[in-house]
Amino acid sequence: MADQLKSGAEIVLKALADQGVEVIFGYPGGSVLPLYDEIFKQNQIRHVLVRHEQAAVHAAEGYARSTGKVGCVLVTSGPGATNAVTGLTDAMLDSIPIVCLTGQVATHLIGNDAFQEADTTGITRQCTKHNYLVKKSEDLARVIHEAFQVASTGRPGPVVVDLPKDILIKDAPYMPPNRVKHKSYKPQIKGDIKSIEQAVEIIANAKRPIFYCGGGVINSGSQASQLLTQFVKMTGYPITLTLMGLGAYPASDPQFLGMLGMHGTYEANLAMYECDVMVAIGARFDDRVTGNLAEFSPNSTKIQIDIDPSSVNKNVAVDLAIIGDVGHVLEDMTKIWKAKQARVDREALKVWWDRIDAWRGRDCLAYEPSDSIIKPQYAIQRLYELTKDKNTYITTEVGQHQMWAAQYYGFEKPNRWMTSGGLGTMGYGFPSSIGVQMAHPDALVVDISGEASFMMNMQEIATAVQYRLPVKVFILNNMYMGMVRQWQELLHGGRYSESYSEALPDFVKLAEAFGAVGLRASKPEDVDDVIKEMIAVDRPVLVDMLVDQSENCYPMIPSGAPHYQMILGPADKEANAISKEGAILV
Amino acid sequence: MANGSTAQEPGIETHTISVLVDNESGVLARVTGLFSGRGYNIESLTVAEVDTQEHLSRITLVTSGTPMVIEQIKAQLGRLVPVNKVSDLTVEGPHVSRELALVKVAGTGEKRVESLRIADIFRANVVDSTNDSFIFEIVGKTEKLNAFIALMEPLGLVDVARTGVVAIARGGDAL
Ligand SMILES: Cc1cc2nc3c(=O)[nH]c(=O)nc-3n(C[C@H](O)[C@H](O)[C@H](O)COP(=O)(O)OP(=O)(O)OC[C@H]3O[C@@H](n4cnc5c(N)ncnc54)[C@H](O)[C@@H]3O)c2cc1C
Ligand SMILES: Cc1ncc(C[n+]2csc(CCOP(=O)(O)OP(=O)(O)O)c2C)c(N)n1
Ligand SMILES: [Mg+2]
């Protein structure tokens, strides 16, 4: 039976629908008009019109990270595609599954410097997991199905499909997803059983163990977080999470030591330094985490579970690597642990916990409270207290506010925390919150923001207003690029070169100008009322929290320093001056 | 097992790596982009389609780095979607590797005769000749080609073109 012919654009929409796409974040232009025409004619897939293509990708990232599904983006050729590049790079570094459809000039014009032509596959080759230029309408359905498979399986990532305009117009047969199978792409999902048995042995015999887990647990699906939590509880061992892993283990559980790394807790970092067995799960030994590599956890046997062989032995050599999906490996590990009736060394563990509790006793997240000025930490703590019992999702921008959010907001579940970790993209959080709210219309979605970051994608207030998305932007306004100012204070003699947020808009009026709601708090006693009002208003809200302008983010491992050299607070600064080598690693 | 397990530099090694890829547009750019983007060395790279039915190309790469970097290179190659197989010939047992060079030497008199004599010793063929020049074709290991070219230097070497290394494992098994 001959397949019915459809136009390329129809094929694309059908393929997206068959892939379960509910929403596309996009922006139109000449080369994608046939697709926009198809979008107009159907009502299965919603389109969200952003105000800048970078925001489309971040919105899709927020959608993807909060649902575990693939985020879908549609942009036009040339400037549409180049505007998307930052978002794609962000998704690449944080392993977020995205399919981004880009318009392209007609095939016969490619290479002629045609109007709005850009070499999109060339430009995005290094910032995507894979990309395609479709040269025949007959390939469209297959390529789109493949793109979803590649984006969502193995180590997830962004995939670009470049669509020349003539390909969208010509007719071709459609092919359903189940008929598509990639020739060479086969990620390894199941871990090697012998290695898992060996891991169980090492873990059970540990005297000073730690679980160090990251974004890969979130990537693996919510089931993986449950398996992780069960396994860790079964052992009674301490666990720390990376910035990307927050929520993979309940923050309120006493076995959780908090985040580790540059702005991680004292107890987490010292436990990493002193441990004898480290179990890294879906974590990639990033430089923000390891600090000085030569002195990184020098006396531990290291086990690493990761789906991507290139994440293993990259920065830190491990003793036992298990290549596979976190969920699958943990399932096998739990079975083997139970079958072997593995027992932990209770006595050694007691001694270990006593040491950890002593480190905890330093209370490294304590800060100088104030009743005259809003401390940014206090603002986050209040936000946490007033929203933790609601169905809340948090996104962030990049800077001090991001770190304070990671330190003071506790996540009990995965997929509730969306932040730009790898690329550290200012302007990520607000569009991301729009994507989250699209996926969870009834949830409370808050972008914890800085005044400088917010201005990188503030045009998206219009998007939030247009689609009646009641996202909340919680700006910790310190009138500085605070994170930059902090480094200048530590490294450059307090010469605050270009880091003051000059000529800021009035954020309340700005919100109103867009048809959103603006609120402001300038004193500690305003904080609760403003947060409550923010929650109560069923519209997009901008909160301008005027916080202490000179506050710095502690604890902190100066870059290039080992884990045991933490600066715990302002008084500690002198003792730990950053070396020249460290300054290079900033 | 536990000591000093961070990245170190115990010495640079040279490895010959075979990569079987889907012969689709952009695949070579992916491979070379990977090397330049991550700062790996490429000492030699050759590519050609080897299976016209399945549209598979074989890339032979010679690269150098610490064992940890070599391992990264293989993992990063394996991560590329159109890559079917990565095989490190240097560690996977004995293999044969060959390279071809075309070497142009210009000169007259004793130097011209001497170049011909050396070519004979190296089993290089003359593939073009004028009154005052030869083009030699030589096949062999990289070191042999290097030695031949070095000897031609004082005899009027004017131009060299080399294919880069192709290599294949010894014995009956496929890649
Ligand atoms: C200003 C700033 C400060 C920062 N400070 C810190 C800090 O103090 N502490 C900190 O931790 N981070 C910090 N970061 C973030 C840091 O840069 C990295 O993004 C982060 O540490 C990486 O997290 P991760 O190791 O969990 O890896 P991710 O980037 O989340 O990578 C996930 C890993 O899991 C693997 N994986 C993916 N899916 C699966 C699966 N299904 N099964 C198995 N494995 C899988 C991947 O291959 C990869 O190796 C900071 C960022 C910024 C912008
Ligand atoms: C797009 C981009 N440009 C520059 C930077 C470098 N950078 C990191 S944090 C920061 C300042 C952020 O200021 P703000 O949003 O006010 O947050 P704060 O640190 O004050 O909380 C800058 C400029 C970045 N991360 N992203
Ligand atoms: Mg600021």
Coordinates of N, CA and C and ligand atoms in Angstrom, one line a residue, chain A residues 65 93-95 154-156 212-217 219-221 241-245 259-264 281-289 304-308 311 324-327 398-399 402-403 420-425 483, chain B residues 79, ligand 1:
Chain A
R65 N 13.6 20.0 31.6 CA 14.1 19.7 32.9 C 13.0 19.4 34.0
L93 N 25.9 21.7 27.6 CA 26.7 21.5 28.8 C 25.9 20.9 30.0
D94 N 24.6 21.2 30.0 CA 23.9 20.6 31.1 C 23.1 19.4 30.8
S95 N 23.4 18.8 29.6 CA 22.7 17.6 29.2 C 21.2 17.6 29.2
G154 N 20.6 7.9 26.1 CA 22.0 8.1 26.4 C 22.2 9.3 27.3
R155 N 23.3 10.0 27.1 CA 23.4 11.3 27.8 C 22.6 12.3 26.9
P156 N 21.6 12.9 27.5 CA 20.7 13.7 26.7 C 21.5 15.0 26.2
Y212 N 28.6 10.9 46.0 CA 28.7 12.2 45.3 C 27.9 12.1 44.0
C213 N 26.7 12.7 44.0 CA 25.8 12.5 42.9 C 25.4 13.8 42.2
G214 N 25.0 13.6 41.0 CA 24.8 14.8 40.2 C 23.7 14.8 39.2
G215 N 23.7 15.6 38.2 CA 22.7 15.8 37.3 C 22.3 14.6 36.5
G216 N 23.2 13.6 36.4 CA 22.9 12.4 35.7 C 21.7 11.6 36.4
V217 N 21.6 11.8 37.7 CA 20.5 11.1 38.4 C 19.2 11.7 37.9
N219 N 18.7 13.3 35.1 CA 18.6 12.9 33.7 C 18.0 11.5 33.5
S220 N 18.3 10.6 34.5 CA 17.9 9.2 34.4 C 16.4 9.1 34.7
G221 N 15.7 10.1 35.2 CA 14.3 10.0 35.5 C 14.0 9.9 37.0
L241 N 25.4 16.5 46.9 CA 24.9 16.6 45.5 C 25.6 17.8 44.9
T242 N 25.8 17.7 43.6 CA 26.3 18.9 42.8 C 25.1 19.9 42.6
L243 N 25.5 21.0 42.1 CA 24.5 22.0 41.8 C 23.4 21.4 40.8
M244 N 23.9 20.6 39.9 CA 22.9 20.0 38.9 C 22.1 18.9 39.5
G245 N 22.6 18.4 40.6 CA 21.9 17.2 41.2 C 20.9 17.5 42.3
M259 N 25.1 20.8 49.2 CA 25.9 20.8 48.0 C 27.4 20.8 48.3
L260 N 28.2 20.3 47.4 CA 29.6 20.4 47.5 C 30.2 21.4 46.5
G261 N 31.5 21.6 46.6 CA 32.1 22.4 45.6 C 32.4 23.8 46.0
M262 N 32.7 24.6 45.1 CA 33.2 26.0 45.3 C 32.3 26.7 46.4
H263 N 31.0 26.6 46.3 CA 30.1 27.3 47.2 C 29.3 26.2 48.0
G264 N 29.9 25.0 48.1 CA 29.3 24.0 48.8 C 29.5 24.1 50.3
I281 N 27.9 9.3 41.1 CA 26.8 8.8 40.3 C 26.2 9.9 39.5
G282 N 26.4 9.8 38.2 CA 25.9 10.8 37.3 C 26.5 12.2 37.6
A283 N 27.8 12.2 37.9 CA 28.4 13.5 38.2 C 29.8 13.5 37.5
R284 N 30.2 14.7 37.0 CA 31.3 14.6 36.0 C 32.6 15.3 36.5
F285 N 32.8 15.4 37.8 CA 34.0 16.0 38.4 C 34.4 17.3 37.8
D286 N 33.4 18.2 37.8 CA 33.6 19.5 37.2 C 34.6 20.3 38.1
D287 N 35.3 21.3 37.4 CA 36.3 22.0 38.2 C 35.7 22.9 39.3
R288 N 34.4 23.2 39.2 CA 33.8 23.9 40.4 C 33.6 23.0 41.6
V289 N 33.7 21.7 41.3 CA 33.5 20.7 42.3 C 34.8 20.2 42.9
Q304 N 32.7 5.2 39.7 CA 31.9 6.2 39.0 C 30.9 5.5 38.1
I305 N 29.6 5.9 38.3 CA 28.6 5.4 37.4 C 28.2 6.5 36.5
D306 N 28.3 6.3 35.2 CA 28.0 7.3 34.2 C 27.6 6.7 32.9
I307 N 26.7 7.3 32.1 CA 26.3 6.7 30.9 C 27.3 7.1 29.7
D308 N 28.1 8.1 30.0 CA 29.0 8.6 28.9 C 30.4 8.2 29.2
S311 N 32.9 10.9 30.2 CA 32.8 11.6 31.6 C 33.7 10.8 32.6
G324 N 26.7 3.0 32.2 CA 25.3 2.6 32.1 C 24.4 3.7 32.7
D325 N 23.1 3.5 32.6 CA 22.1 4.5 33.1 C 22.0 4.3 34.6
V326 N 22.0 5.5 35.3 CA 21.9 5.5 36.7 C 20.8 4.6 37.3
G327 N 19.6 4.7 36.7 CA 18.4 4.0 37.2 C 18.7 2.5 37.0
V398 N 22.2 33.5 36.9 CA 23.6 33.1 37.3 C 24.2 34.2 38.1
G399 N 24.8 33.8 39.2 CA 25.5 34.8 40.1 C 25.4 34.4 41.5
Q402 N 22.1 32.8 42.6 CA 22.0 31.4 42.2 C 22.6 30.5 43.3
M403 N 23.8 30.9 43.8 CA 24.4 30.1 44.8 C 23.6 30.1 46.1
S420 N 21.4 27.1 35.3 CA 22.4 26.9 34.3 C 23.7 26.7 35.0
G421 N 24.1 25.4 35.0 CA 25.3 25.1 35.7 C 26.6 25.1 34.9
G422 N 26.6 24.4 33.8 CA 27.8 24.2 33.0 C 28.2 25.5 32.3
L423 N 27.3 26.1 31.6 CA 27.6 27.3 30.8 C 27.5 28.5 31.7
G424 N 26.7 28.5 32.7 CA 26.5 29.6 33.6 C 25.9 30.8 32.8
T425 N 24.8 30.6 32.2 CA 24.2 31.6 31.3 C 23.3 32.6 32.0
M483 N 28.4 38.6 41.8 CA 29.4 37.5 41.7 C 30.7 38.1 41.2
Chain B
R79 N 31.4 9.0 21.1 CA 30.2 9.8 21.4 C 29.6 10.4 20.2
Ligands
LIG1 C1 28.5 30.7 39.3 C2 28.5 29.2 39.4 C3 29.0 28.5 40.5 C4 29.0 27.2 40.6 N1 29.4 26.6 41.7 C5 29.2 25.2 41.9 C6 29.4 24.6 43.1 O1 29.8 25.2 44.1 N2 29.2 23.3 43.2 C7 28.7 22.5 42.2 O2 28.5 21.3 42.3 N3 28.5 23.1 41.0 C8 28.7 24.4 40.8 N4 28.5 25.0 39.6 C9 28.0 24.1 38.5 C10 29.2 23.5 37.8 O3 29.7 24.4 36.9 C11 28.7 22.2 37.0 O4 27.6 22.6 36.1 C12 28.2 21.1 37.9 O5 29.1 20.9 39.0 C13 28.1 19.8 37.1 O6 27.2 19.0 37.7 P1 27.3 17.4 37.6 O7 28.7 16.9 37.9 O8 26.2 16.9 38.3 O9 27.2 17.1 36.0 P2 26.1 17.4 34.9 O10 26.5 18.5 34.1 O11 24.7 17.4 35.4 O12 26.3 16.1 34.0 C14 25.7 14.9 34.3 C15 26.6 13.7 34.2 O13 25.8 12.5 34.3 C16 25.9 11.8 33.2 N5 24.6 11.3 32.8 C17 23.6 11.9 32.2 N6 22.5 11.1 32.1 C18 22.9 9.9 32.7 C19 22.2 8.7 32.9 N7 20.9 8.5 32.5 N8 22.8 7.8 33.6 C20 24.1 7.9 34.0 N9 24.8 9.0 33.8 C21 24.2 10.0 33.2 C22 26.5 12.6 32.1 O14 27.2 11.8 31.2 C23 27.4 13.6 32.9 O15 28.7 13.0 33.2 C24 28.5 26.4 39.5 C25 28.0 27.0 38.4 C26 28.0 28.4 38.3 C27 27.4 29.1 37.1

